[in-house]
mmCIF file with all atom_site columns, C-alpha atoms and ligand atoms in Angstrom:
data_model
loop_
_atom_site.group_PDB
_atom_site.id
_atom_site.type_symbol
_atom_site.label_atom_id
_atom_site.label_alt_id
_atom_site.label_comp_id
_atom_site.label_asym_id
_atom_site.label_entity_id
_atom_site.label_seq_id
_atom_site.pdbx_PDB_ins_code
_atom_site.Cartn_x
_atom_site.Cartn_y
_atom_site.Cartn_z
_atom_site.occupancy
_atom_site.B_iso_or_equiv
_atom_site.pdbx_formal_charge
_atom_site.auth_seq_id
_atom_site.auth_comp_id
_atom_site.auth_asym_id
_atom_site.auth_atom_id
_atom_site.pdbx_PDB_model_num
ATOM   1   C  CA  . MET A 1 1   ? 0.000   0.000  0.000   1.00 59.00 ? 1   MET A CA  1
ATOM   2   C  CA  . THR A 1 2   ? 1.320   3.448  -0.901  1.00 75.00 ? 2   THR A CA  1
ATOM   3   C  CA  . GLU A 1 3   ? 2.038   5.774  1.964   1.00 88.00 ? 3   GLU A CA  1
ATOM   4   C  CA  . ALA A 1 4   ? -0.118  8.799  2.662   1.00 95.00 ? 4   ALA A CA  1
ATOM   5   C  CA  . ILE A 1 5   ? 1.294   12.244 1.883   1.00 96.00 ? 5   ILE A CA  1
ATOM   6   C  CA  . THR A 1 6   ? 1.651   14.764 4.693   1.00 98.00 ? 6   THR A CA  1
ATOM   7   C  CA  . PHE A 1 7   ? 1.264   18.433 3.871   1.00 98.00 ? 7   PHE A CA  1
ATOM   8   C  CA  . SER A 1 8   ? 0.173   21.672 5.512   1.00 98.00 ? 8   SER A CA  1
ATOM   9   C  CA  . LEU A 1 9   ? -3.302  23.055 4.891   1.00 98.00 ? 9   LEU A CA  1
ATOM   10  C  CA  . ASN A 1 10  ? -3.976  26.482 6.372   1.00 98.00 ? 10  ASN A CA  1
ATOM   11  C  CA  . GLY A 1 11  ? -1.251  25.879 8.960   1.00 98.00 ? 11  GLY A CA  1
ATOM   12  C  CA  . ARG A 1 12  ? -2.462  22.425 9.960   1.00 98.00 ? 12  ARG A CA  1
ATOM   13  C  CA  . GLU A 1 13  ? -0.708  19.154 9.172   1.00 98.00 ? 13  GLU A CA  1
ATOM   14  C  CA  . VAL A 1 14  ? -3.021  16.917 7.120   1.00 98.00 ? 14  VAL A CA  1
ATOM   15  C  CA  . LYS A 1 15  ? -2.735  13.689 5.169   1.00 98.00 ? 15  LYS A CA  1
ATOM   16  C  CA  . ALA A 1 16  ? -3.706  12.835 1.604   1.00 98.00 ? 16  ALA A CA  1
ATOM   17  C  CA  . GLU A 1 17  ? -4.008  9.413  0.036   1.00 96.00 ? 17  GLU A CA  1
ATOM   18  C  CA  . GLN A 1 18  ? -2.209  8.927  -3.263  1.00 93.00 ? 18  GLN A CA  1
ATOM   19  C  CA  . GLY A 1 19  ? -4.223  10.616 -6.027  1.00 94.00 ? 19  GLY A CA  1
ATOM   20  C  CA  . GLU A 1 20  ? -6.363  12.696 -3.696  1.00 97.00 ? 20  GLU A CA  1
ATOM   21  C  CA  . THR A 1 21  ? -6.623  16.338 -4.683  1.00 98.00 ? 21  THR A CA  1
ATOM   22  C  CA  . ILE A 1 22  ? -6.127  19.317 -2.396  1.00 98.00 ? 22  ILE A CA  1
ATOM   23  C  CA  . TRP A 1 23  ? -9.849  20.037 -2.763  1.00 98.00 ? 23  TRP A CA  1
ATOM   24  C  CA  . GLN A 1 24  ? -10.792 16.529 -1.590  1.00 98.00 ? 24  GLN A CA  1
ATOM   25  C  CA  . VAL A 1 25  ? -8.506  16.719 1.444   1.00 98.00 ? 25  VAL A CA  1
ATOM   26  C  CA  . ALA A 1 26  ? -9.810  20.202 2.256   1.00 98.00 ? 26  ALA A CA  1
ATOM   27  C  CA  . LYS A 1 27  ? -13.389 18.937 2.143   1.00 98.00 ? 27  LYS A CA  1
ATOM   28  C  CA  . ARG A 1 28  ? -12.547 16.090 4.499   1.00 97.00 ? 28  ARG A CA  1
ATOM   29  C  CA  . GLU A 1 29  ? -10.839 18.523 6.844   1.00 98.00 ? 29  GLU A CA  1
ATOM   30  C  CA  . GLY A 1 30  ? -13.783 20.899 6.861   1.00 98.00 ? 30  GLY A CA  1
ATOM   31  C  CA  . VAL A 1 31  ? -12.073 23.609 4.787   1.00 98.00 ? 31  VAL A CA  1
ATOM   32  C  CA  . VAL A 1 32  ? -14.535 25.052 2.297   1.00 97.00 ? 32  VAL A CA  1
ATOM   33  C  CA  . ILE A 1 33  ? -13.238 25.908 -1.175  1.00 97.00 ? 33  ILE A CA  1
ATOM   34  C  CA  . PRO A 1 34  ? -15.659 27.187 -3.846  1.00 97.00 ? 34  PRO A CA  1
ATOM   35  C  CA  . HIS A 1 35  ? -16.031 25.045 -6.946  1.00 97.00 ? 35  HIS A CA  1
ATOM   36  C  CA  . LEU A 1 36  ? -18.069 25.229 -10.134 1.00 96.00 ? 36  LEU A CA  1
ATOM   37  C  CA  . CYS A 1 37  ? -16.645 23.013 -12.876 1.00 96.00 ? 37  CYS A CA  1
ATOM   38  C  CA  . HIS A 1 38  ? -15.770 20.313 -10.332 1.00 97.00 ? 38  HIS A CA  1
ATOM   39  C  CA  . LYS A 1 39  ? -18.719 18.078 -9.440  1.00 95.00 ? 39  LYS A CA  1
ATOM   40  C  CA  . ASP A 1 40  ? -18.245 16.119 -6.236  1.00 95.00 ? 40  ASP A CA  1
ATOM   41  C  CA  . ALA A 1 41  ? -19.995 12.978 -7.466  1.00 94.00 ? 41  ALA A CA  1
ATOM   42  C  CA  . PRO A 1 42  ? -18.915 9.502  -8.605  1.00 93.00 ? 42  PRO A CA  1
ATOM   43  C  CA  . GLY A 1 43  ? -17.858 9.265  -12.245 1.00 94.00 ? 43  GLY A CA  1
ATOM   44  C  CA  . TYR A 1 44  ? -17.168 12.970 -12.666 1.00 95.00 ? 44  TYR A CA  1
ATOM   45  C  CA  . ARG A 1 45  ? -13.579 13.754 -13.593 1.00 96.00 ? 45  ARG A CA  1
ATOM   46  C  CA  . SER A 1 46  ? -12.234 17.091 -12.410 1.00 96.00 ? 46  SER A CA  1
ATOM   47  C  CA  . ASP A 1 47  ? -11.424 19.354 -15.314 1.00 96.00 ? 47  ASP A CA  1
ATOM   48  C  CA  . GLY A 1 48  ? -9.859  22.390 -13.671 1.00 97.00 ? 48  GLY A CA  1
ATOM   49  C  CA  . ASN A 1 49  ? -11.254 24.894 -16.126 1.00 95.00 ? 49  ASN A CA  1
ATOM   50  C  CA  . CYS A 1 50  ? -13.305 27.454 -14.139 1.00 96.00 ? 50  CYS A CA  1
ATOM   51  C  CA  . ARG A 1 51  ? -10.646 28.528 -11.609 1.00 97.00 ? 51  ARG A CA  1
ATOM   52  C  CA  . ALA A 1 52  ? -13.196 29.033 -8.821  1.00 98.00 ? 52  ALA A CA  1
ATOM   53  C  CA  . CYS A 1 53  ? -11.152 26.820 -6.488  1.00 98.00 ? 53  CYS A CA  1
ATOM   54  C  CA  . MET A 1 54  ? -7.765  28.539 -6.639  1.00 98.00 ? 54  MET A CA  1
ATOM   55  C  CA  . VAL A 1 55  ? -5.410  28.181 -3.668  1.00 98.00 ? 55  VAL A CA  1
ATOM   56  C  CA  . ASP A 1 56  ? -1.967  29.439 -2.756  1.00 98.00 ? 56  ASP A CA  1
ATOM   57  C  CA  . ILE A 1 57  ? 0.950   27.021 -2.616  1.00 98.00 ? 57  ILE A CA  1
ATOM   58  C  CA  . GLU A 1 58  ? 4.041   28.315 -0.868  1.00 98.00 ? 58  GLU A CA  1
ATOM   59  C  CA  . GLY A 1 59  ? 6.968   28.840 -3.222  1.00 97.00 ? 59  GLY A CA  1
ATOM   60  C  CA  . GLU A 1 60  ? 4.843   28.730 -6.371  1.00 98.00 ? 60  GLU A CA  1
ATOM   61  C  CA  . ARG A 1 61  ? 4.520   31.803 -8.561  1.00 97.00 ? 61  ARG A CA  1
ATOM   62  C  CA  . VAL A 1 62  ? 0.957   31.129 -9.688  1.00 98.00 ? 62  VAL A CA  1
ATOM   63  C  CA  . LEU A 1 63  ? -2.132  29.930 -7.847  1.00 98.00 ? 63  LEU A CA  1
ATOM   64  C  CA  . ALA A 1 64  ? -3.270  26.338 -8.299  1.00 98.00 ? 64  ALA A CA  1
ATOM   65  C  CA  . ALA A 1 65  ? -6.690  24.867 -9.062  1.00 98.00 ? 65  ALA A CA  1
ATOM   66  C  CA  . SER A 1 66  ? -7.272  22.726 -5.983  1.00 98.00 ? 66  SER A CA  1
ATOM   67  C  CA  . CYS A 1 67  ? -9.758  20.416 -7.721  1.00 98.00 ? 67  CYS A CA  1
ATOM   68  C  CA  . ILE A 1 68  ? -7.074  18.978 -9.979  1.00 98.00 ? 68  ILE A CA  1
ATOM   69  C  CA  . ARG A 1 69  ? -3.874  19.594 -8.026  1.00 98.00 ? 69  ARG A CA  1
ATOM   70  C  CA  . THR A 1 70  ? -2.592  16.757 -5.865  1.00 98.00 ? 70  THR A CA  1
ATOM   71  C  CA  . PRO A 1 71  ? -0.410  17.664 -2.876  1.00 98.00 ? 71  PRO A CA  1
ATOM   72  C  CA  . SER A 1 72  ? 3.177   16.539 -2.520  1.00 97.00 ? 72  SER A CA  1
ATOM   73  C  CA  . GLU A 1 73  ? 5.052   15.702 0.667   1.00 97.00 ? 73  GLU A CA  1
ATOM   74  C  CA  . GLY A 1 74  ? 5.754   18.827 2.724   1.00 98.00 ? 74  GLY A CA  1
ATOM   75  C  CA  . MET A 1 75  ? 3.723   21.152 0.497   1.00 98.00 ? 75  MET A CA  1
ATOM   76  C  CA  . VAL A 1 76  ? 2.338   24.256 2.227   1.00 98.00 ? 76  VAL A CA  1
ATOM   77  C  CA  . VAL A 1 77  ? -1.144  25.144 0.967   1.00 98.00 ? 77  VAL A CA  1
ATOM   78  C  CA  . ASN A 1 78  ? -3.187  28.159 1.998   1.00 98.00 ? 78  ASN A CA  1
ATOM   79  C  CA  . THR A 1 79  ? -6.774  28.618 0.910   1.00 98.00 ? 79  THR A CA  1
ATOM   80  C  CA  . ALA A 1 80  ? -7.382  31.920 2.654   1.00 96.00 ? 80  ALA A CA  1
ATOM   81  C  CA  . THR A 1 81  ? -4.598  34.238 1.484   1.00 97.00 ? 81  THR A CA  1
ATOM   82  C  CA  . GLU A 1 82  ? -5.746  37.548 0.056   1.00 97.00 ? 82  GLU A CA  1
ATOM   83  C  CA  . ARG A 1 83  ? -4.272  36.617 -3.325  1.00 97.00 ? 83  ARG A CA  1
ATOM   84  C  CA  . ALA A 1 84  ? -6.302  33.386 -3.513  1.00 98.00 ? 84  ALA A CA  1
ATOM   85  C  CA  . ALA A 1 85  ? -9.494  34.983 -2.243  1.00 97.00 ? 85  ALA A CA  1
ATOM   86  C  CA  . ARG A 1 86  ? -9.181  37.884 -4.716  1.00 97.00 ? 86  ARG A CA  1
ATOM   87  C  CA  . ALA A 1 87  ? -8.592  35.501 -7.619  1.00 98.00 ? 87  ALA A CA  1
ATOM   88  C  CA  . ARG A 1 88  ? -11.673 33.472 -6.746  1.00 98.00 ? 88  ARG A CA  1
ATOM   89  C  CA  . GLU A 1 89  ? -13.746 36.634 -6.364  1.00 97.00 ? 89  GLU A CA  1
ATOM   90  C  CA  . MET A 1 90  ? -12.624 37.821 -9.787  1.00 97.00 ? 90  MET A CA  1
ATOM   91  C  CA  . VAL A 1 91  ? -13.682 34.530 -11.358 1.00 97.00 ? 91  VAL A CA  1
ATOM   92  C  CA  . PHE A 1 92  ? -17.149 34.909 -9.861  1.00 97.00 ? 92  PHE A CA  1
ATOM   93  C  CA  . GLU A 1 93  ? -17.413 38.542 -10.871 1.00 97.00 ? 93  GLU A CA  1
ATOM   94  C  CA  . LEU A 1 94  ? -16.469 37.759 -14.469 1.00 96.00 ? 94  LEU A CA  1
ATOM   95  C  CA  . LEU A 1 95  ? -18.997 34.938 -14.601 1.00 95.00 ? 95  LEU A CA  1
ATOM   96  C  CA  . ALA A 1 96  ? -21.695 37.047 -12.920 1.00 94.00 ? 96  ALA A CA  1
ATOM   97  C  CA  . ALA A 1 97  ? -21.476 39.521 -15.803 1.00 94.00 ? 97  ALA A CA  1
ATOM   98  C  CA  . ASP A 1 98  ? -23.026 36.927 -18.107 1.00 91.00 ? 98  ASP A CA  1
ATOM   99  C  CA  . GLN A 1 99  ? -25.710 35.677 -15.742 1.00 91.00 ? 99  GLN A CA  1
ATOM   100 C  CA  . PRO A 1 100 ? -29.323 36.786 -16.219 1.00 89.00 ? 100 PRO A CA  1
ATOM   101 C  CA  . ASP A 1 101 ? -30.546 39.094 -13.465 1.00 86.00 ? 101 ASP A CA  1
ATOM   102 C  CA  . ARG A 1 102 ? -31.136 37.054 -10.372 1.00 84.00 ? 102 ARG A CA  1
ATOM   103 C  CA  . ASP A 1 103 ? -34.794 38.058 -10.246 1.00 85.00 ? 103 ASP A CA  1
ATOM   104 C  CA  . ALA A 1 104 ? -35.250 36.644 -13.728 1.00 82.00 ? 104 ALA A CA  1
ATOM   105 C  CA  . HIS A 1 105 ? -32.724 33.844 -13.376 1.00 79.00 ? 105 HIS A CA  1
ATOM   106 C  CA  . PRO A 1 106 ? -33.851 30.325 -14.369 1.00 77.00 ? 106 PRO A CA  1
ATOM   107 C  CA  . ASP A 1 107 ? -32.519 29.124 -11.011 1.00 84.00 ? 107 ASP A CA  1
ATOM   108 C  CA  . PRO A 1 108 ? -31.806 31.802 -8.380  1.00 84.00 ? 108 PRO A CA  1
ATOM   109 C  CA  . ASP A 1 109 ? -30.778 28.970 -6.014  1.00 87.00 ? 109 ASP A CA  1
ATOM   110 C  CA  . SER A 1 110 ? -28.152 27.533 -8.350  1.00 90.00 ? 110 SER A CA  1
ATOM   111 C  CA  . ASP A 1 111 ? -24.738 26.539 -7.039  1.00 91.00 ? 111 ASP A CA  1
ATOM   112 C  CA  . PHE A 1 112 ? -23.335 29.579 -8.809  1.00 93.00 ? 112 PHE A CA  1
ATOM   113 C  CA  . TRP A 1 113 ? -25.506 31.957 -6.802  1.00 93.00 ? 113 TRP A CA  1
ATOM   114 C  CA  . LYS A 1 114 ? -24.992 30.036 -3.565  1.00 94.00 ? 114 LYS A CA  1
ATOM   115 C  CA  . TRP A 1 115 ? -21.227 30.360 -3.900  1.00 95.00 ? 115 TRP A CA  1
ATOM   116 C  CA  . SER A 1 116 ? -21.552 33.988 -4.999  1.00 95.00 ? 116 SER A CA  1
ATOM   117 C  CA  . ASP A 1 117 ? -23.530 34.734 -1.848  1.00 95.00 ? 117 ASP A CA  1
ATOM   118 C  CA  . ARG A 1 118 ? -21.008 32.927 0.270   1.00 95.00 ? 118 ARG A CA  1
ATOM   119 C  CA  . ILE A 1 119 ? -18.040 34.902 -1.041  1.00 95.00 ? 119 ILE A CA  1
ATOM   120 C  CA  . ASP A 1 120 ? -20.142 38.049 -1.323  1.00 94.00 ? 120 ASP A CA  1
ATOM   121 C  CA  . VAL A 1 121 ? -19.806 38.684 -5.047  1.00 93.00 ? 121 VAL A CA  1
ATOM   122 C  CA  . THR A 1 122 ? -23.303 39.214 -6.364  1.00 84.00 ? 122 THR A CA  1
ATOM   123 C  CA  . SER A 1 123 ? -22.829 41.829 -9.074  1.00 88.00 ? 123 SER A CA  1
ATOM   124 C  CA  . SER A 1 124 ? -20.285 42.619 -11.761 1.00 94.00 ? 124 SER A CA  1
ATOM   125 C  CA  . ARG A 1 125 ? -18.455 45.621 -13.193 1.00 96.00 ? 125 ARG A CA  1
ATOM   126 C  CA  . PHE A 1 126 ? -18.092 43.869 -16.549 1.00 95.00 ? 126 PHE A CA  1
ATOM   127 C  CA  . ALA A 1 127 ? -20.278 43.942 -19.635 1.00 93.00 ? 127 ALA A CA  1
ATOM   128 C  CA  . ALA A 1 128 ? -22.358 40.908 -20.548 1.00 91.00 ? 128 ALA A CA  1
ATOM   129 C  CA  . SER A 1 129 ? -21.731 39.020 -23.769 1.00 87.00 ? 129 SER A CA  1
ATOM   130 C  CA  . ALA A 1 130 ? -24.376 37.809 -26.210 1.00 86.00 ? 130 ALA A CA  1
ATOM   131 C  CA  . LYS A 1 131 ? -26.001 34.430 -25.589 1.00 82.00 ? 131 LYS A CA  1
ATOM   132 C  CA  . PRO A 1 132 ? -27.154 31.857 -28.137 1.00 86.00 ? 132 PRO A CA  1
ATOM   133 C  CA  . ALA A 1 133 ? -30.884 31.634 -28.823 1.00 91.00 ? 133 ALA A CA  1
ATOM   134 C  CA  . PRO A 1 134 ? -32.801 28.937 -26.895 1.00 94.00 ? 134 PRO A CA  1
ATOM   135 C  CA  . ASP A 1 135 ? -33.155 25.558 -28.627 1.00 96.00 ? 135 ASP A CA  1
ATOM   136 C  CA  . VAL A 1 136 ? -36.610 24.041 -28.095 1.00 97.00 ? 136 VAL A CA  1
ATOM   137 C  CA  . SER A 1 137 ? -36.333 21.402 -30.801 1.00 97.00 ? 137 SER A CA  1
ATOM   138 C  CA  . HIS A 1 138 ? -36.362 18.471 -28.347 1.00 95.00 ? 138 HIS A CA  1
ATOM   139 C  CA  . PRO A 1 139 ? -39.754 17.294 -27.077 1.00 94.00 ? 139 PRO A CA  1
ATOM   140 C  CA  . ALA A 1 140 ? -38.472 16.674 -23.525 1.00 93.00 ? 140 ALA A CA  1
ATOM   141 C  CA  . ILE A 1 141 ? -35.553 19.058 -22.876 1.00 94.00 ? 141 ILE A CA  1
ATOM   142 C  CA  . ALA A 1 142 ? -35.295 22.767 -23.673 1.00 94.00 ? 142 ALA A CA  1
ATOM   143 C  CA  . VAL A 1 143 ? -31.775 24.125 -24.100 1.00 95.00 ? 143 VAL A CA  1
ATOM   144 C  CA  . ASN A 1 144 ? -31.332 27.578 -22.658 1.00 92.00 ? 144 ASN A CA  1
ATOM   145 C  CA  . LEU A 1 145 ? -27.710 28.684 -22.359 1.00 92.00 ? 145 LEU A CA  1
ATOM   146 C  CA  . ASP A 1 146 ? -28.378 32.117 -20.886 1.00 90.00 ? 146 ASP A CA  1
ATOM   147 C  CA  . ALA A 1 147 ? -26.716 31.098 -17.588 1.00 91.00 ? 147 ALA A CA  1
ATOM   148 C  CA  . CYS A 1 148 ? -24.114 28.722 -19.075 1.00 92.00 ? 148 CYS A CA  1
ATOM   149 C  CA  . ILE A 1 149 ? -20.600 29.279 -17.740 1.00 93.00 ? 149 ILE A CA  1
ATOM   150 C  CA  . ALA A 1 150 ? -18.998 26.821 -20.187 1.00 94.00 ? 150 ALA A CA  1
ATOM   151 C  CA  . CYS A 1 151 ? -17.750 24.674 -17.339 1.00 95.00 ? 151 CYS A CA  1
ATOM   152 C  CA  . ASN A 1 152 ? -17.804 21.553 -19.510 1.00 94.00 ? 152 ASN A CA  1
ATOM   153 C  CA  . LEU A 1 153 ? -19.737 19.521 -16.921 1.00 95.00 ? 153 LEU A CA  1
ATOM   154 C  CA  . CYS A 1 154 ? -22.496 18.641 -19.397 1.00 96.00 ? 154 CYS A CA  1
ATOM   155 C  CA  . VAL A 1 155 ? -19.864 17.284 -21.792 1.00 97.00 ? 155 VAL A CA  1
ATOM   156 C  CA  . ARG A 1 156 ? -18.358 15.082 -19.085 1.00 97.00 ? 156 ARG A CA  1
ATOM   157 C  CA  . ALA A 1 157 ? -21.851 14.010 -18.003 1.00 96.00 ? 157 ALA A CA  1
ATOM   158 C  CA  . CYS A 1 158 ? -22.779 12.927 -21.512 1.00 97.00 ? 158 CYS A CA  1
ATOM   159 C  CA  . ARG A 1 159 ? -19.420 11.583 -22.679 1.00 97.00 ? 159 ARG A CA  1
ATOM   160 C  CA  . GLU A 1 160 ? -17.828 10.115 -19.567 1.00 96.00 ? 160 GLU A CA  1
ATOM   161 C  CA  . VAL A 1 161 ? -20.659 9.368  -17.138 1.00 96.00 ? 161 VAL A CA  1
ATOM   162 C  CA  . GLN A 1 162 ? -23.370 8.145  -19.545 1.00 96.00 ? 162 GLN A CA  1
ATOM   163 C  CA  . VAL A 1 163 ? -20.983 7.353  -22.430 1.00 97.00 ? 163 VAL A CA  1
ATOM   164 C  CA  . ASN A 1 164 ? -23.406 8.822  -24.956 1.00 97.00 ? 164 ASN A CA  1
ATOM   165 C  CA  . ASP A 1 165 ? -20.912 11.311 -26.413 1.00 97.00 ? 165 ASP A CA  1
ATOM   166 C  CA  . VAL A 1 166 ? -23.479 13.674 -27.865 1.00 98.00 ? 166 VAL A CA  1
ATOM   167 C  CA  . ILE A 1 167 ? -22.253 17.000 -26.417 1.00 97.00 ? 167 ILE A CA  1
ATOM   168 C  CA  . GLY A 1 168 ? -19.014 18.793 -27.241 1.00 97.00 ? 168 GLY A CA  1
ATOM   169 C  CA  . MET A 1 169 ? -17.724 22.325 -26.807 1.00 97.00 ? 169 MET A CA  1
ATOM   170 C  CA  . ALA A 1 170 ? -17.584 24.552 -29.895 1.00 96.00 ? 170 ALA A CA  1
ATOM   171 C  CA  . ASP A 1 171 ? -15.892 27.898 -30.580 1.00 93.00 ? 171 ASP A CA  1
ATOM   172 C  CA  . ARG A 1 172 ? -13.271 29.513 -28.386 1.00 91.00 ? 172 ARG A CA  1
ATOM   173 C  CA  . GLY A 1 173 ? -12.680 31.874 -25.505 1.00 87.00 ? 173 GLY A CA  1
ATOM   174 C  CA  . SER A 1 174 ? -15.769 33.722 -24.314 1.00 84.00 ? 174 SER A CA  1
ATOM   175 C  CA  . HIS A 1 175 ? -17.682 32.300 -27.306 1.00 88.00 ? 175 HIS A CA  1
ATOM   176 C  CA  . THR A 1 176 ? -17.218 28.714 -26.134 1.00 92.00 ? 176 THR A CA  1
ATOM   177 C  CA  . VAL A 1 177 ? -20.548 26.945 -26.092 1.00 93.00 ? 177 VAL A CA  1
ATOM   178 C  CA  . PRO A 1 178 ? -21.850 23.383 -25.696 1.00 96.00 ? 178 PRO A CA  1
ATOM   179 C  CA  . VAL A 1 179 ? -23.269 21.859 -28.892 1.00 97.00 ? 179 VAL A CA  1
ATOM   180 C  CA  . PHE A 1 180 ? -24.978 18.587 -29.805 1.00 98.00 ? 180 PHE A CA  1
ATOM   181 C  CA  . ASP A 1 181 ? -23.260 16.369 -32.371 1.00 98.00 ? 181 ASP A CA  1
ATOM   182 C  CA  . LEU A 1 182 ? -22.170 18.724 -35.198 1.00 97.00 ? 182 LEU A CA  1
ATOM   183 C  CA  . ALA A 1 183 ? -23.946 21.744 -33.667 1.00 96.00 ? 183 ALA A CA  1
ATOM   184 C  CA  . ASP A 1 184 ? -27.314 20.186 -34.521 1.00 97.00 ? 184 ASP A CA  1
ATOM   185 C  CA  . PRO A 1 185 ? -30.573 21.188 -32.845 1.00 97.00 ? 185 PRO A CA  1
ATOM   186 C  CA  . MET A 1 186 ? -30.907 18.947 -29.783 1.00 97.00 ? 186 MET A CA  1
ATOM   187 C  CA  . GLY A 1 187 ? -34.083 17.348 -31.149 1.00 97.00 ? 187 GLY A CA  1
ATOM   188 C  CA  . LEU A 1 188 ? -32.261 16.247 -34.301 1.00 97.00 ? 188 LEU A CA  1
ATOM   189 C  CA  . SER A 1 189 ? -29.142 15.039 -32.496 1.00 98.00 ? 189 SER A CA  1
ATOM   190 C  CA  . THR A 1 190 ? -28.308 11.552 -31.224 1.00 97.00 ? 190 THR A CA  1
ATOM   191 C  CA  . CYS A 1 191 ? -29.381 12.580 -27.672 1.00 97.00 ? 191 CYS A CA  1
ATOM   192 C  CA  . VAL A 1 192 ? -31.248 9.794  -25.894 1.00 96.00 ? 192 VAL A CA  1
ATOM   193 C  CA  . ALA A 1 193 ? -32.771 12.171 -23.304 1.00 95.00 ? 193 ALA A CA  1
ATOM   194 C  CA  . CYS A 1 194 ? -31.120 10.451 -20.341 1.00 95.00 ? 194 CYS A CA  1
ATOM   195 C  CA  . GLY A 1 195 ? -31.085 13.790 -18.484 1.00 94.00 ? 195 GLY A CA  1
ATOM   196 C  CA  . GLU A 1 196 ? -27.581 13.421 -17.046 1.00 95.00 ? 196 GLU A CA  1
ATOM   197 C  CA  . CYS A 1 197 ? -26.407 16.702 -18.549 1.00 94.00 ? 197 CYS A CA  1
ATOM   198 C  CA  . VAL A 1 198 ? -29.282 18.597 -16.967 1.00 90.00 ? 198 VAL A CA  1
ATOM   199 C  CA  . SER A 1 199 ? -28.745 17.550 -13.368 1.00 82.00 ? 199 SER A CA  1
ATOM   200 C  CA  . GLY A 1 200 ? -26.470 19.353 -10.970 1.00 66.00 ? 200 GLY A CA  1
ATOM   201 C  CA  . LEU A 1 201 ? -24.918 21.946 -13.260 1.00 73.00 ? 201 LEU A CA  1
ATOM   202 C  CA  . PRO A 1 202 ? -23.469 24.963 -11.457 1.00 69.00 ? 202 PRO A CA  1
ATOM   203 C  CA  . ASP A 1 203 ? -25.816 27.374 -13.219 1.00 65.00 ? 203 ASP A CA  1
ATOM   204 C  CA  . ARG A 1 204 ? -28.777 25.216 -12.141 1.00 58.00 ? 204 ARG A CA  1
ATOM   205 C  CA  . GLY A 1 205 ? -29.562 23.653 -8.779  1.00 50.00 ? 205 GLY A CA  1
ATOM   206 C  CA  . ALA A 1 206 ? -28.949 19.939 -8.252  1.00 40.00 ? 206 ALA A CA  1
HETATM 207 S  S1  . SF4 B 2 .   ? -29.780 14.144 -22.181 1.00 86.72 ? 301 SF4 B S1  1
HETATM 208 FE FE1 . SF4 B 2 .   ? -28.832 13.825 -24.230 1.00 86.72 ? 301 SF4 B FE1 1
HETATM 209 S  S2  . SF4 B 2 .   ? -27.199 15.340 -24.337 1.00 86.72 ? 301 SF4 B S2  1
HETATM 210 FE FE2 . SF4 B 2 .   ? -27.768 15.141 -22.136 1.00 86.72 ? 301 SF4 B FE2 1
HETATM 211 S  S3  . SF4 B 2 .   ? -26.379 13.580 -21.296 1.00 86.72 ? 301 SF4 B S3  1
HETATM 212 FE FE3 . SF4 B 2 .   ? -28.217 12.492 -21.968 1.00 86.72 ? 301 SF4 B FE3 1
HETATM 213 S  S4  . SF4 B 2 .   ? -27.757 11.867 -24.105 1.00 86.72 ? 301 SF4 B S4  1
HETATM 214 FE FE4 . SF4 B 2 .   ? -26.250 13.444 -23.536 1.00 86.72 ? 301 SF4 B FE4 1
HETATM 215 S  S1  . FES B 3 .   ? -13.717 23.923 -9.533  1.00 86.72 ? 302 FES B S1  1
HETATM 216 FE FE1 . FES B 3 .   ? -11.569 23.806 -9.728  1.00 86.72 ? 302 FES B FE1 1
HETATM 217 S  S2  . FES B 3 .   ? -11.134 24.763 -11.598 1.00 86.72 ? 302 FES B S2  1
HETATM 218 FE FE2 . FES B 3 .   ? -13.322 24.690 -11.525 1.00 86.72 ? 302 FES B FE2 1
#
């Protein structure tokens, strides 16, 4: 059996099993770190793309995404430095710019808004970008991307959890958007309506 790794988390000595991420150890130790693209559920691979979970690692020039970073022996990790907190706040503020007004939001109790409340970032100085038109071509599921943060969770849900491989991400940068097959309307795609991609997204409640 491989030995556990000992490292420091917010000044406390903690242990990680091989392969455990900083985020997983923090959760076990009762240290709360925001997360959006990481879904804490079986079968969901961490992707490290939203940067909501950034932490400070002593001696490292840049912050690390705790949902994909595994600790090493003797590492000193701080979740509460001003630099880490500011970086996480900026992520939420940038994402908030593209959210519908909370009063008109499809899910005002989404994980996104719960985390925003918790870190006290509920508005944005930045301009919103245009959103794709809703797709109501499917008889059972309407696709409305007005609150999408392009976290890629729906892709992992469809491709890796249900192994249907219908959804992919198209375009780049702030234009990145989930699409079905070759950007087909959902109702004309190979979607089998399993519903996995709809449940527990950060812009919607679980
Ligand atoms: S509902 Fe369709 S698109 Fe969503 S995970 Fe299931 S097969 Fe994929
Ligand atoms: S939750 Fe870690 S990068 Fe998104």
